């Protein structure tokens, strides 16, 4: 494994430093021995740090979930910089090289990362552990219908989670094959990849990441499980907050900028009415705009939701047409500079989303 090779290299360097220290003159033996000991300790510490799993994640939710599971046992780096819209990002040659040098790659799947096929092809035959966080989860079609990500359509959410843990050791070829029909465009091949926006589905993604990290570093399996258990408890509490906060809402439909909230809507008995499609890059046609405006007027919609990292012009146009206000419903595909400055994380932003929904659905 790459991390053990790095550790062995540094430990060899430590041994060389020790031998050099032993060869020093007796007159300065004490001082040099002390310096050599300190140098050896520093080298050992550096070796331990370098031996941590080197993990790359595709975008913010994958980064946050992985960081929570890995704790201090891995160096987790997000590929997409803050403030960049995840649908638009493509890896540079430097990013590709960094992925190749890593121990683990964590990505969402379900067509979210159109570039991932190229990566999977390039890492075949290497020691890179690839974790597809949505593997085993029932994936919805963009129309709102469900599509089995795994080809076993009759299984429940709990069975999907159990199956995923058993299938965590599938090969890279199987990962590549599963995505051959997902498409590489920003429309995600017709599938809705926004799994992480349901806290209940986020739990399954965390468990997927736990299983993958345990495969990459089995000696830390128990620590990964303890970390995952702790974070899952927080996600389950968040899930209950959503259930309690939305169960008595006066209305059940909400208009949002793009179709990112299908899993959230399904989980809590709501109806998402998207202005555009699965990607925020998609511009609605005049007919679509007219349809949404008509719906908003008929249902007396008071709030049109837009999102961070993309233009709010379309939402503002519709809101102006019907005399409604606008508000943020965050798909958490990346953090803004303001989010980072405020130390907001996935759970904090999801609570903001809950507050926004509660207000809009009870106007």
PDB file of C-alpha atoms in Angstrom, residues 45-349:
ATOM      1  CA  UNK A  45       6.424  11.537  13.810  1.00  0.00           C
ATOM      2  CA  UNK A  46       6.665  12.562  10.168  1.00  0.00           C
ATOM      3  CA  UNK A  47       6.549   8.910   9.143  1.00  0.00           C
ATOM      4  CA  UNK A  48       3.403   8.359  11.205  1.00  0.00           C
ATOM      5  CA  UNK A  49       1.719  11.414   9.699  1.00  0.00           C
ATOM      6  CA  UNK A  50       2.712  10.449   6.180  1.00  0.00           C
ATOM      7  CA  UNK A  51       1.416   6.936   6.808  1.00  0.00           C
ATOM      8  CA  UNK A  52      -2.098   8.333   7.169  1.00  0.00           C
ATOM      9  CA  UNK A  53      -4.478   7.435   4.388  1.00  0.00           C
ATOM     10  CA  UNK A  54      -4.315  10.001   1.611  1.00  0.00           C
ATOM     11  CA  UNK A  55      -7.920  10.538   0.516  1.00  0.00           C
ATOM     12  CA  UNK A  56      -9.344  12.604  -2.337  1.00  0.00           C
ATOM     13  CA  UNK A  57     -13.029  13.492  -2.435  1.00  0.00           C
ATOM     14  CA  UNK A  58     -15.039  14.726  -5.395  1.00  0.00           C
ATOM     15  CA  UNK A  59     -17.023  17.602  -3.846  1.00  0.00           C
ATOM     16  CA  UNK A  60     -18.094  19.035  -0.505  1.00  0.00           C
ATOM     17  CA  UNK A  61     -20.623  16.522   0.924  1.00  0.00           C
ATOM     18  CA  UNK A  62     -18.251  13.657   0.116  1.00  0.00           C
ATOM     19  CA  UNK A  63     -15.448  15.588   1.798  1.00  0.00           C
ATOM     20  CA  UNK A  64     -17.468  16.273   4.934  1.00  0.00           C
ATOM     21  CA  UNK A  65     -18.785  12.715   5.279  1.00  0.00           C
ATOM     22  CA  UNK A  66     -15.314  11.253   4.704  1.00  0.00           C
ATOM     23  CA  UNK A  67     -13.668  13.647   7.117  1.00  0.00           C
ATOM     24  CA  UNK A  68     -16.135  12.699   9.819  1.00  0.00           C
ATOM     25  CA  UNK A  69     -15.512   8.967   9.349  1.00  0.00           C
ATOM     26  CA  UNK A  70     -11.732   9.170   8.916  1.00  0.00           C
ATOM     27  CA  UNK A  71     -11.047  11.458  11.854  1.00  0.00           C
ATOM     28  CA  UNK A  72      -7.309  11.940  12.350  1.00  0.00           C
ATOM     29  CA  UNK A  73      -6.478   8.673  10.576  1.00  0.00           C
ATOM     30  CA  UNK A  74      -6.475  10.232   7.108  1.00  0.00           C
ATOM     31  CA  UNK A  75      -5.539  13.360   5.237  1.00  0.00           C
ATOM     32  CA  UNK A  76      -8.732  14.237   3.363  1.00  0.00           C
ATOM     33  CA  UNK A  77      -8.531  16.706   0.479  1.00  0.00           C
ATOM     34  CA  UNK A  78     -11.458  17.953  -1.563  1.00  0.00           C
ATOM     35  CA  UNK A  79     -10.774  18.160  -5.289  1.00  0.00           C
ATOM     36  CA  UNK A  80     -13.174  21.039  -5.991  1.00  0.00           C
ATOM     37  CA  UNK A  81     -12.106  24.386  -4.493  1.00  0.00           C
ATOM     38  CA  UNK A  82     -14.562  26.414  -2.369  1.00  0.00           C
ATOM     39  CA  UNK A  83     -16.956  28.550  -4.378  1.00  0.00           C
ATOM     40  CA  UNK A  84     -16.857  26.348  -7.504  1.00  0.00           C
ATOM     41  CA  UNK A  85     -20.098  24.783  -8.744  1.00  0.00           C
ATOM     42  CA  UNK A  86     -19.674  20.990  -8.697  1.00  0.00           C
ATOM     43  CA  UNK A  87     -21.581  20.352 -11.930  1.00  0.00           C
ATOM     44  CA  UNK A  88     -19.125  22.491 -13.888  1.00  0.00           C
ATOM     45  CA  UNK A  89     -15.835  21.214 -12.505  1.00  0.00           C
ATOM     46  CA  UNK A  90     -13.419  19.035 -14.469  1.00  0.00           C
ATOM     47  CA  UNK A  91     -10.094  17.686 -13.128  1.00  0.00           C
ATOM     48  CA  UNK A  92      -6.841  19.163 -14.389  1.00  0.00           C
ATOM     49  CA  UNK A  93      -3.827  16.962 -15.192  1.00  0.00           C
ATOM     50  CA  UNK A  94      -2.488  17.928 -11.772  1.00  0.00           C
ATOM     51  CA  UNK A  95      -5.721  16.741 -10.168  1.00  0.00           C
ATOM     52  CA  UNK A  96      -5.482  13.457 -12.060  1.00  0.00           C
ATOM     53  CA  UNK A  97      -1.919  12.988 -10.850  1.00  0.00           C
ATOM     54  CA  UNK A  98      -2.998  13.698  -7.278  1.00  0.00           C
ATOM     55  CA  UNK A  99      -5.772  11.120  -7.503  1.00  0.00           C
ATOM     56  CA  UNK A 100      -3.332   8.536  -8.819  1.00  0.00           C
ATOM     57  CA  UNK A 101      -0.989   9.183  -5.894  1.00  0.00           C
ATOM     58  CA  UNK A 102      -3.782   8.920  -3.315  1.00  0.00           C
ATOM     59  CA  UNK A 103      -4.828   5.816  -1.396  1.00  0.00           C
ATOM     60  CA  UNK A 104      -8.573   6.435  -1.660  1.00  0.00           C
ATOM     61  CA  UNK A 105     -10.987   8.298  -3.937  1.00  0.00           C
ATOM     62  CA  UNK A 106     -14.499   9.011  -2.664  1.00  0.00           C
ATOM     63  CA  UNK A 107     -17.169  10.161  -5.107  1.00  0.00           C
ATOM     64  CA  UNK A 108     -20.957  10.403  -5.063  1.00  0.00           C
ATOM     65  CA  UNK A 109     -21.818   8.533  -8.257  1.00  0.00           C
ATOM     66  CA  UNK A 110     -25.230   8.321  -9.965  1.00  0.00           C
ATOM     67  CA  UNK A 111     -23.825  10.528 -12.727  1.00  0.00           C
ATOM     68  CA  UNK A 112     -22.924  13.499 -10.525  1.00  0.00           C
ATOM     69  CA  UNK A 113     -19.259  13.453 -11.497  1.00  0.00           C
ATOM     70  CA  UNK A 114     -19.210  13.221 -15.284  1.00  0.00           C
ATOM     71  CA  UNK A 115     -15.402  13.054 -15.226  1.00  0.00           C
ATOM     72  CA  UNK A 116     -15.163  10.010 -12.993  1.00  0.00           C
ATOM     73  CA  UNK A 117     -15.224   7.431 -15.811  1.00  0.00           C
ATOM     74  CA  UNK A 118     -11.952   8.801 -17.131  1.00  0.00           C
ATOM     75  CA  UNK A 119     -10.458   8.483 -13.657  1.00  0.00           C
ATOM     76  CA  UNK A 120     -11.703   4.930 -13.139  1.00  0.00           C
ATOM     77  CA  UNK A 121     -10.198   3.870 -16.446  1.00  0.00           C
ATOM     78  CA  UNK A 122      -6.865   5.478 -15.616  1.00  0.00           C
ATOM     79  CA  UNK A 123      -6.540   3.819 -12.181  1.00  0.00           C
ATOM     80  CA  UNK A 124      -7.370   0.264 -13.200  1.00  0.00           C
ATOM     81  CA  UNK A 125      -4.658  -2.051 -11.973  1.00  0.00           C
ATOM     82  CA  UNK A 126      -3.475   0.396  -9.290  1.00  0.00           C
ATOM     83  CA  UNK A 127      -3.847   0.191  -5.506  1.00  0.00           C
ATOM     84  CA  UNK A 128      -6.324   3.091  -5.358  1.00  0.00           C
ATOM     85  CA  UNK A 129      -9.439   2.223  -3.331  1.00  0.00           C
ATOM     86  CA  UNK A 130     -12.502   3.720  -5.017  1.00  0.00           C
ATOM     87  CA  UNK A 131     -15.594   4.425  -2.923  1.00  0.00           C
ATOM     88  CA  UNK A 132     -18.864   5.220  -4.687  1.00  0.00           C
ATOM     89  CA  UNK A 133     -20.957   6.650  -1.872  1.00  0.00           C
ATOM     90  CA  UNK A 134     -24.321   6.224  -3.603  1.00  0.00           C
ATOM     91  CA  UNK A 135     -23.731   2.560  -4.412  1.00  0.00           C
ATOM     92  CA  UNK A 136     -26.623   0.438  -3.169  1.00  0.00           C
ATOM     93  CA  UNK A 137     -29.023   3.390  -2.837  1.00  0.00           C
ATOM     94  CA  UNK A 138     -32.274   3.615  -4.757  1.00  0.00           C
ATOM     95  CA  UNK A 139     -31.568   6.302  -7.341  1.00  0.00           C
ATOM     96  CA  UNK A 140     -34.413   8.460  -8.603  1.00  0.00           C
ATOM     97  CA  UNK A 141     -34.877   9.433 -12.198  1.00  0.00           C
ATOM     98  CA  UNK A 142     -34.967  13.119 -12.970  1.00  0.00           C
ATOM     99  CA  UNK A 143     -38.700  12.900 -13.476  1.00  0.00           C
ATOM    100  CA  UNK A 144     -39.069  11.839  -9.858  1.00  0.00           C
ATOM    101  CA  UNK A 145     -39.451   8.141 -10.564  1.00  0.00           C
ATOM    102  CA  UNK A 146     -37.138   5.657  -8.938  1.00  0.00           C
ATOM    103  CA  UNK A 147     -34.418   3.721 -10.694  1.00  0.00           C
ATOM    104  CA  UNK A 148     -32.403   0.997  -9.053  1.00  0.00           C
ATOM    105  CA  UNK A 149     -28.706   1.812  -8.986  1.00  0.00           C
ATOM    106  CA  UNK A 150     -28.000  -1.862  -8.365  1.00  0.00           C
ATOM    107  CA  UNK A 151     -30.633  -3.705 -10.472  1.00  0.00           C
ATOM    108  CA  UNK A 152     -32.643  -5.111  -7.530  1.00  0.00           C
ATOM    109  CA  UNK A 153     -35.752  -2.969  -7.687  1.00  0.00           C
ATOM    110  CA  UNK A 154     -37.752  -4.639  -4.944  1.00  0.00           C
ATOM    111  CA  UNK A 155     -35.378  -3.944  -2.060  1.00  0.00           C
ATOM    112  CA  UNK A 156     -36.135  -1.495   0.710  1.00  0.00           C
ATOM    113  CA  UNK A 157     -33.874   1.310   1.932  1.00  0.00           C
ATOM    114  CA  UNK A 158     -32.626  -0.839   4.812  1.00  0.00           C
ATOM    115  CA  UNK A 159     -31.873  -3.755   2.514  1.00  0.00           C
ATOM    116  CA  UNK A 160     -30.003  -1.403   0.197  1.00  0.00           C
ATOM    117  CA  UNK A 161     -27.821  -0.232   3.052  1.00  0.00           C
ATOM    118  CA  UNK A 162     -27.087  -3.832   4.085  1.00  0.00           C
ATOM    119  CA  UNK A 163     -26.290  -4.827   0.525  1.00  0.00           C
ATOM    120  CA  UNK A 164     -23.909  -1.931   0.127  1.00  0.00           C
ATOM    121  CA  UNK A 165     -21.814  -3.004   3.095  1.00  0.00           C
ATOM    122  CA  UNK A 166     -21.543  -6.502   1.653  1.00  0.00           C
ATOM    123  CA  UNK A 167     -20.570  -5.202  -1.774  1.00  0.00           C
ATOM    124  CA  UNK A 168     -17.918  -2.688  -0.713  1.00  0.00           C
ATOM    125  CA  UNK A 169     -15.135  -4.809  -2.208  1.00  0.00           C
ATOM    126  CA  UNK A 170     -16.388  -4.743  -5.793  1.00  0.00           C
ATOM    127  CA  UNK A 171     -13.709  -4.166  -8.409  1.00  0.00           C
ATOM    128  CA  UNK A 172     -13.045  -0.988 -10.367  1.00  0.00           C
ATOM    129  CA  UNK A 173     -14.344  -2.723 -13.487  1.00  0.00           C
ATOM    130  CA  UNK A 174     -17.724  -3.239 -11.831  1.00  0.00           C
ATOM    131  CA  UNK A 175     -17.823   0.433 -10.817  1.00  0.00           C
ATOM    132  CA  UNK A 176     -17.094   1.460 -14.379  1.00  0.00           C
ATOM    133  CA  UNK A 177     -19.694  -0.934 -15.786  1.00  0.00           C
ATOM    134  CA  UNK A 178     -22.402   0.327 -13.457  1.00  0.00           C
ATOM    135  CA  UNK A 179     -21.955   3.839 -14.804  1.00  0.00           C
ATOM    136  CA  UNK A 180     -21.772   3.074 -18.500  1.00  0.00           C
ATOM    137  CA  UNK A 181     -25.389   4.171 -18.880  1.00  0.00           C
ATOM    138  CA  UNK A 182     -25.268   7.142 -16.486  1.00  0.00           C
ATOM    139  CA  UNK A 183     -23.944   9.571 -19.092  1.00  0.00           C
ATOM    140  CA  UNK A 184     -21.207  12.162 -18.817  1.00  0.00           C
ATOM    141  CA  UNK A 185     -23.216  15.328 -19.300  1.00  0.00           C
ATOM    142  CA  UNK A 186     -24.366  17.723 -16.637  1.00  0.00           C
ATOM    143  CA  UNK A 187     -27.889  16.296 -16.964  1.00  0.00           C
ATOM    144  CA  UNK A 188     -26.579  13.184 -15.160  1.00  0.00           C
ATOM    145  CA  UNK A 189     -27.973  10.854 -17.808  1.00  0.00           C
ATOM    146  CA  UNK A 190     -31.515  11.371 -16.510  1.00  0.00           C
ATOM    147  CA  UNK A 191     -30.706  10.171 -12.984  1.00  0.00           C
ATOM    148  CA  UNK A 192     -30.942  12.380  -9.921  1.00  0.00           C
ATOM    149  CA  UNK A 193     -27.622  12.237  -8.045  1.00  0.00           C
ATOM    150  CA  UNK A 194     -28.554  14.606  -5.191  1.00  0.00           C
ATOM    151  CA  UNK A 195     -28.758  11.812  -2.631  1.00  0.00           C
ATOM    152  CA  UNK A 196     -26.958  13.712   0.140  1.00  0.00           C
ATOM    153  CA  UNK A 197     -29.827  16.207   0.510  1.00  0.00           C
ATOM    154  CA  UNK A 198     -31.857  13.605   2.371  1.00  0.00           C
ATOM    155  CA  UNK A 199     -30.305  13.070   5.825  1.00  0.00           C
ATOM    156  CA  UNK A 200     -31.626   9.498   5.736  1.00  0.00           C
ATOM    157  CA  UNK A 201     -29.754   8.837   2.494  1.00  0.00           C
ATOM    158  CA  UNK A 202     -26.714  10.645   3.859  1.00  0.00           C
ATOM    159  CA  UNK A 203     -26.572   8.000   6.588  1.00  0.00           C
ATOM    160  CA  UNK A 204     -26.252   5.318   3.936  1.00  0.00           C
ATOM    161  CA  UNK A 205     -23.523   7.276   2.191  1.00  0.00           C
ATOM    162  CA  UNK A 206     -21.587   7.576   5.441  1.00  0.00           C
ATOM    163  CA  UNK A 207     -21.847   3.827   5.945  1.00  0.00           C
ATOM    164  CA  UNK A 208     -20.584   3.273   2.404  1.00  0.00           C
ATOM    165  CA  UNK A 209     -17.588   5.480   3.117  1.00  0.00           C
ATOM    166  CA  UNK A 210     -16.954   3.671   6.390  1.00  0.00           C
ATOM    167  CA  UNK A 211     -16.881   0.315   4.587  1.00  0.00           C
ATOM    168  CA  UNK A 212     -14.530   1.635   1.902  1.00  0.00           C
ATOM    169  CA  UNK A 213     -12.083   3.170   4.363  1.00  0.00           C
ATOM    170  CA  UNK A 214     -12.075  -0.057   6.381  1.00  0.00           C
ATOM    171  CA  UNK A 215     -11.187  -1.914   3.187  1.00  0.00           C
ATOM    172  CA  UNK A 216      -8.310   0.500   2.541  1.00  0.00           C
ATOM    173  CA  UNK A 217      -7.013   0.405   6.126  1.00  0.00           C
ATOM    174  CA  UNK A 218      -8.463  -2.659   7.893  1.00  0.00           C
ATOM    175  CA  UNK A 219      -6.292  -2.066  10.951  1.00  0.00           C
ATOM    176  CA  UNK A 220      -8.430   1.037  11.662  1.00  0.00           C
ATOM    177  CA  UNK A 221     -11.781  -0.632  11.045  1.00  0.00           C
ATOM    178  CA  UNK A 222     -13.025  -0.188  14.618  1.00  0.00           C
ATOM    179  CA  UNK A 223     -12.002   3.460  14.745  1.00  0.00           C
ATOM    180  CA  UNK A 224     -13.778   4.167  11.463  1.00  0.00           C
ATOM    181  CA  UNK A 225     -16.893   2.462  12.808  1.00  0.00           C
ATOM    182  CA  UNK A 226     -16.818   4.479  16.026  1.00  0.00           C
ATOM    183  CA  UNK A 227     -16.436   7.733  14.075  1.00  0.00           C
ATOM    184  CA  UNK A 228     -19.203   6.755  11.662  1.00  0.00           C
ATOM    185  CA  UNK A 229     -21.517   5.772  14.517  1.00  0.00           C
ATOM    186  CA  UNK A 230     -21.020   9.156  16.158  1.00  0.00           C
ATOM    187  CA  UNK A 231     -21.734  11.065  12.946  1.00  0.00           C
ATOM    188  CA  UNK A 232     -24.677   8.865  12.003  1.00  0.00           C
ATOM    189  CA  UNK A 233     -26.241   9.707  15.380  1.00  0.00           C
ATOM    190  CA  UNK A 234     -26.067  13.385  14.427  1.00  0.00           C
ATOM    191  CA  UNK A 235     -27.559  12.695  10.984  1.00  0.00           C
ATOM    192  CA  UNK A 236     -30.378  10.664  12.498  1.00  0.00           C
ATOM    193  CA  UNK A 237     -31.136  13.529  14.863  1.00  0.00           C
ATOM    194  CA  UNK A 238     -31.161  15.883  11.861  1.00  0.00           C
ATOM    195  CA  UNK A 239     -33.518  13.523  10.048  1.00  0.00           C
ATOM    196  CA  UNK A 240     -35.892  13.627  13.016  1.00  0.00           C
ATOM    197  CA  UNK A 241     -35.719  17.423  13.079  1.00  0.00           C
ATOM    198  CA  UNK A 242     -36.866  17.472   9.451  1.00  0.00           C
ATOM    199  CA  UNK A 243     -39.689  15.008  10.151  1.00  0.00           C
ATOM    200  CA  UNK A 244     -40.918  16.951  13.145  1.00  0.00           C
ATOM    201  CA  UNK A 245     -40.463  20.326  11.490  1.00  0.00           C
ATOM    202  CA  UNK A 246     -42.273  19.523   8.238  1.00  0.00           C
ATOM    203  CA  UNK A 247     -45.001  17.055   9.186  1.00  0.00           C
ATOM    204  CA  UNK A 248     -47.616  19.735   9.949  1.00  0.00           C
ATOM    205  CA  UNK A 249     -46.725  22.181   7.172  1.00  0.00           C
ATOM    206  CA  UNK A 250     -49.725  23.996   5.665  1.00  0.00           C
ATOM    207  CA  UNK A 251     -48.569  23.280   2.133  1.00  0.00           C
ATOM    208  CA  UNK A 252     -46.474  20.490   0.677  1.00  0.00           C
ATOM    209  CA  UNK A 253     -45.162  21.953  -2.591  1.00  0.00           C
ATOM    210  CA  UNK A 254     -42.227  24.287  -3.110  1.00  0.00           C
ATOM    211  CA  UNK A 255     -40.631  25.872  -6.178  1.00  0.00           C
ATOM    212  CA  UNK A 256     -36.867  25.634  -6.479  1.00  0.00           C
ATOM    213  CA  UNK A 257     -34.306  26.716  -9.022  1.00  0.00           C
ATOM    214  CA  UNK A 258     -33.215  23.265 -10.168  1.00  0.00           C
ATOM    215  CA  UNK A 259     -34.328  19.740  -9.425  1.00  0.00           C
ATOM    216  CA  UNK A 260     -31.910  19.029  -6.587  1.00  0.00           C
ATOM    217  CA  UNK A 261     -34.363  18.293  -3.784  1.00  0.00           C
ATOM    218  CA  UNK A 262     -36.176  15.196  -4.996  1.00  0.00           C
ATOM    219  CA  UNK A 263     -34.795  12.930  -2.265  1.00  0.00           C
ATOM    220  CA  UNK A 264     -35.549  15.458   0.454  1.00  0.00           C
ATOM    221  CA  UNK A 265     -39.086  15.949  -0.878  1.00  0.00           C
ATOM    222  CA  UNK A 266     -39.722  12.201  -1.097  1.00  0.00           C
ATOM    223  CA  UNK A 267     -38.401  11.579   2.409  1.00  0.00           C
ATOM    224  CA  UNK A 268     -40.678  14.155   4.048  1.00  0.00           C
ATOM    225  CA  UNK A 269     -43.803  13.940   1.907  1.00  0.00           C
ATOM    226  CA  UNK A 270     -43.224  17.139  -0.046  1.00  0.00           C
ATOM    227  CA  UNK A 271     -43.500  17.991  -3.745  1.00  0.00           C
ATOM    228  CA  UNK A 272     -40.598  19.693  -5.505  1.00  0.00           C
ATOM    229  CA  UNK A 273     -41.526  21.949  -8.434  1.00  0.00           C
ATOM    230  CA  UNK A 274     -38.242  22.737 -10.224  1.00  0.00           C
ATOM    231  CA  UNK A 275     -37.884  25.657 -12.594  1.00  0.00           C
ATOM    232  CA  UNK A 276     -35.086  23.898 -14.503  1.00  0.00           C
ATOM    233  CA  UNK A 277     -33.743  20.366 -14.678  1.00  0.00           C
ATOM    234  CA  UNK A 278     -31.194  18.365 -12.723  1.00  0.00           C
ATOM    235  CA  UNK A 279     -28.335  20.747 -13.470  1.00  0.00           C
ATOM    236  CA  UNK A 280     -28.326  24.422 -12.456  1.00  0.00           C
ATOM    237  CA  UNK A 281     -26.755  25.153 -15.847  1.00  0.00           C
ATOM    238  CA  UNK A 282     -29.967  24.208 -17.625  1.00  0.00           C
ATOM    239  CA  UNK A 283     -31.995  27.242 -18.682  1.00  0.00           C
ATOM    240  CA  UNK A 284     -35.789  26.795 -18.611  1.00  0.00           C
ATOM    241  CA  UNK A 285     -37.668  27.379 -21.834  1.00  0.00           C
ATOM    242  CA  UNK A 286     -40.324  30.054 -22.135  1.00  0.00           C
ATOM    243  CA  UNK A 287     -42.961  27.323 -21.901  1.00  0.00           C
ATOM    244  CA  UNK A 288     -41.417  25.963 -18.704  1.00  0.00           C
ATOM    245  CA  UNK A 289     -41.276  29.432 -17.197  1.00  0.00           C
ATOM    246  CA  UNK A 290     -44.931  30.012 -18.061  1.00  0.00           C
ATOM    247  CA  UNK A 291     -45.894  26.672 -16.541  1.00  0.00           C
ATOM    248  CA  UNK A 292     -44.105  27.408 -13.266  1.00  0.00           C
ATOM    249  CA  UNK A 293     -45.631  30.899 -13.103  1.00  0.00           C
ATOM    250  CA  UNK A 294     -49.090  29.443 -13.656  1.00  0.00           C
ATOM    251  CA  UNK A 295     -48.513  26.851 -10.943  1.00  0.00           C
ATOM    252  CA  UNK A 296     -47.273  29.493  -8.514  1.00  0.00           C
ATOM    253  CA  UNK A 297     -50.326  31.683  -9.104  1.00  0.00           C
ATOM    254  CA  UNK A 298     -52.789  28.802  -8.803  1.00  0.00           C
ATOM    255  CA  UNK A 299     -51.209  27.577  -5.561  1.00  0.00           C
ATOM    256  CA  UNK A 300     -50.552  31.025  -4.115  1.00  0.00           C
ATOM    257  CA  UNK A 301     -46.828  30.389  -3.768  1.00  0.00           C
ATOM    258  CA  UNK A 302     -45.159  33.138  -1.742  1.00  0.00           C
ATOM    259  CA  UNK A 303     -41.482  32.063  -1.982  1.00  0.00           C
ATOM    260  CA  UNK A 304     -39.306  31.056  -4.928  1.00  0.00           C
ATOM    261  CA  UNK A 305     -36.138  29.285  -3.883  1.00  0.00           C
ATOM    262  CA  UNK A 306     -32.782  29.893  -5.504  1.00  0.00           C
ATOM    263  CA  UNK A 307     -29.398  28.482  -4.552  1.00  0.00           C
ATOM    264  CA  UNK A 308     -25.836  29.460  -3.831  1.00  0.00           C
ATOM    265  CA  UNK A 309     -22.993  29.343  -6.388  1.00  0.00           C
ATOM    266  CA  UNK A 310     -25.247  30.044  -9.409  1.00  0.00           C
ATOM    267  CA  UNK A 311     -27.184  33.041 -10.683  1.00  0.00           C
ATOM    268  CA  UNK A 312     -30.565  33.752  -9.065  1.00  0.00           C
ATOM    269  CA  UNK A 313     -31.899  35.636 -12.107  1.00  0.00           C
ATOM    270  CA  UNK A 314     -34.498  33.067 -13.151  1.00  0.00           C
ATOM    271  CA  UNK A 315     -35.905  32.710  -9.637  1.00  0.00           C
ATOM    272  CA  UNK A 316     -36.042  36.485  -9.257  1.00  0.00           C
ATOM    273  CA  UNK A 317     -37.825  36.859 -12.604  1.00  0.00           C
ATOM    274  CA  UNK A 318     -40.564  34.447 -11.578  1.00  0.00           C
ATOM    275  CA  UNK A 319     -40.848  35.971  -8.113  1.00  0.00           C
ATOM    276  CA  UNK A 320     -41.237  39.424  -9.642  1.00  0.00           C
ATOM    277  CA  UNK A 321     -43.910  38.145 -12.026  1.00  0.00           C
ATOM    278  CA  UNK A 322     -46.089  36.731  -9.246  1.00  0.00           C
ATOM    279  CA  UNK A 323     -45.248  39.172  -6.450  1.00  0.00           C
ATOM    280  CA  UNK A 324     -43.378  36.583  -4.369  1.00  0.00           C
ATOM    281  CA  UNK A 325     -40.145  36.783  -2.418  1.00  0.00           C
ATOM    282  CA  UNK A 326     -36.983  34.747  -2.955  1.00  0.00           C
ATOM    283  CA  UNK A 327     -35.020  32.689  -0.473  1.00  0.00           C
ATOM    284  CA  UNK A 328     -32.042  30.323  -0.482  1.00  0.00           C
ATOM    285  CA  UNK A 329     -32.476  26.560  -0.479  1.00  0.00           C
ATOM    286  CA  UNK A 330     -28.935  25.276  -0.525  1.00  0.00           C
ATOM    287  CA  UNK A 331     -28.058  22.078  -2.448  1.00  0.00           C
ATOM    288  CA  UNK A 332     -24.694  22.050  -0.612  1.00  0.00           C
ATOM    289  CA  UNK A 333     -22.739  21.182  -3.744  1.00  0.00           C
ATOM    290  CA  UNK A 334     -19.984  23.429  -2.432  1.00  0.00           C
ATOM    291  CA  UNK A 335     -19.325  26.011   0.256  1.00  0.00           C
ATOM    292  CA  UNK A 336     -19.306  29.711  -0.426  1.00  0.00           C
ATOM    293  CA  UNK A 337     -16.678  31.991   1.092  1.00  0.00           C
ATOM    294  CA  UNK A 338     -19.354  33.158   3.523  1.00  0.00           C
ATOM    295  CA  UNK A 339     -20.114  29.575   4.570  1.00  0.00           C
ATOM    296  CA  UNK A 340     -16.443  28.919   5.201  1.00  0.00           C
ATOM    297  CA  UNK A 341     -15.985  32.145   7.151  1.00  0.00           C
ATOM    298  CA  UNK A 342     -18.976  31.247   9.340  1.00  0.00           C
ATOM    299  CA  UNK A 343     -17.631  27.711   9.905  1.00  0.00           C
ATOM    300  CA  UNK A 344     -20.811  26.211   8.484  1.00  0.00           C
ATOM    301  CA  UNK A 345     -20.859  22.521   7.702  1.00  0.00           C
ATOM    302  CA  UNK A 346     -23.332  20.074   6.157  1.00  0.00           C
ATOM    303  CA  UNK A 347     -25.530  19.752   9.248  1.00  0.00           C
ATOM    304  CA  UNK A 348     -25.605  23.505   9.908  1.00  0.00           C
ATOM    305  CA  UNK A 349     -26.578  24.280   6.301  1.00  0.00           C
TER     306      UNK A 349
END
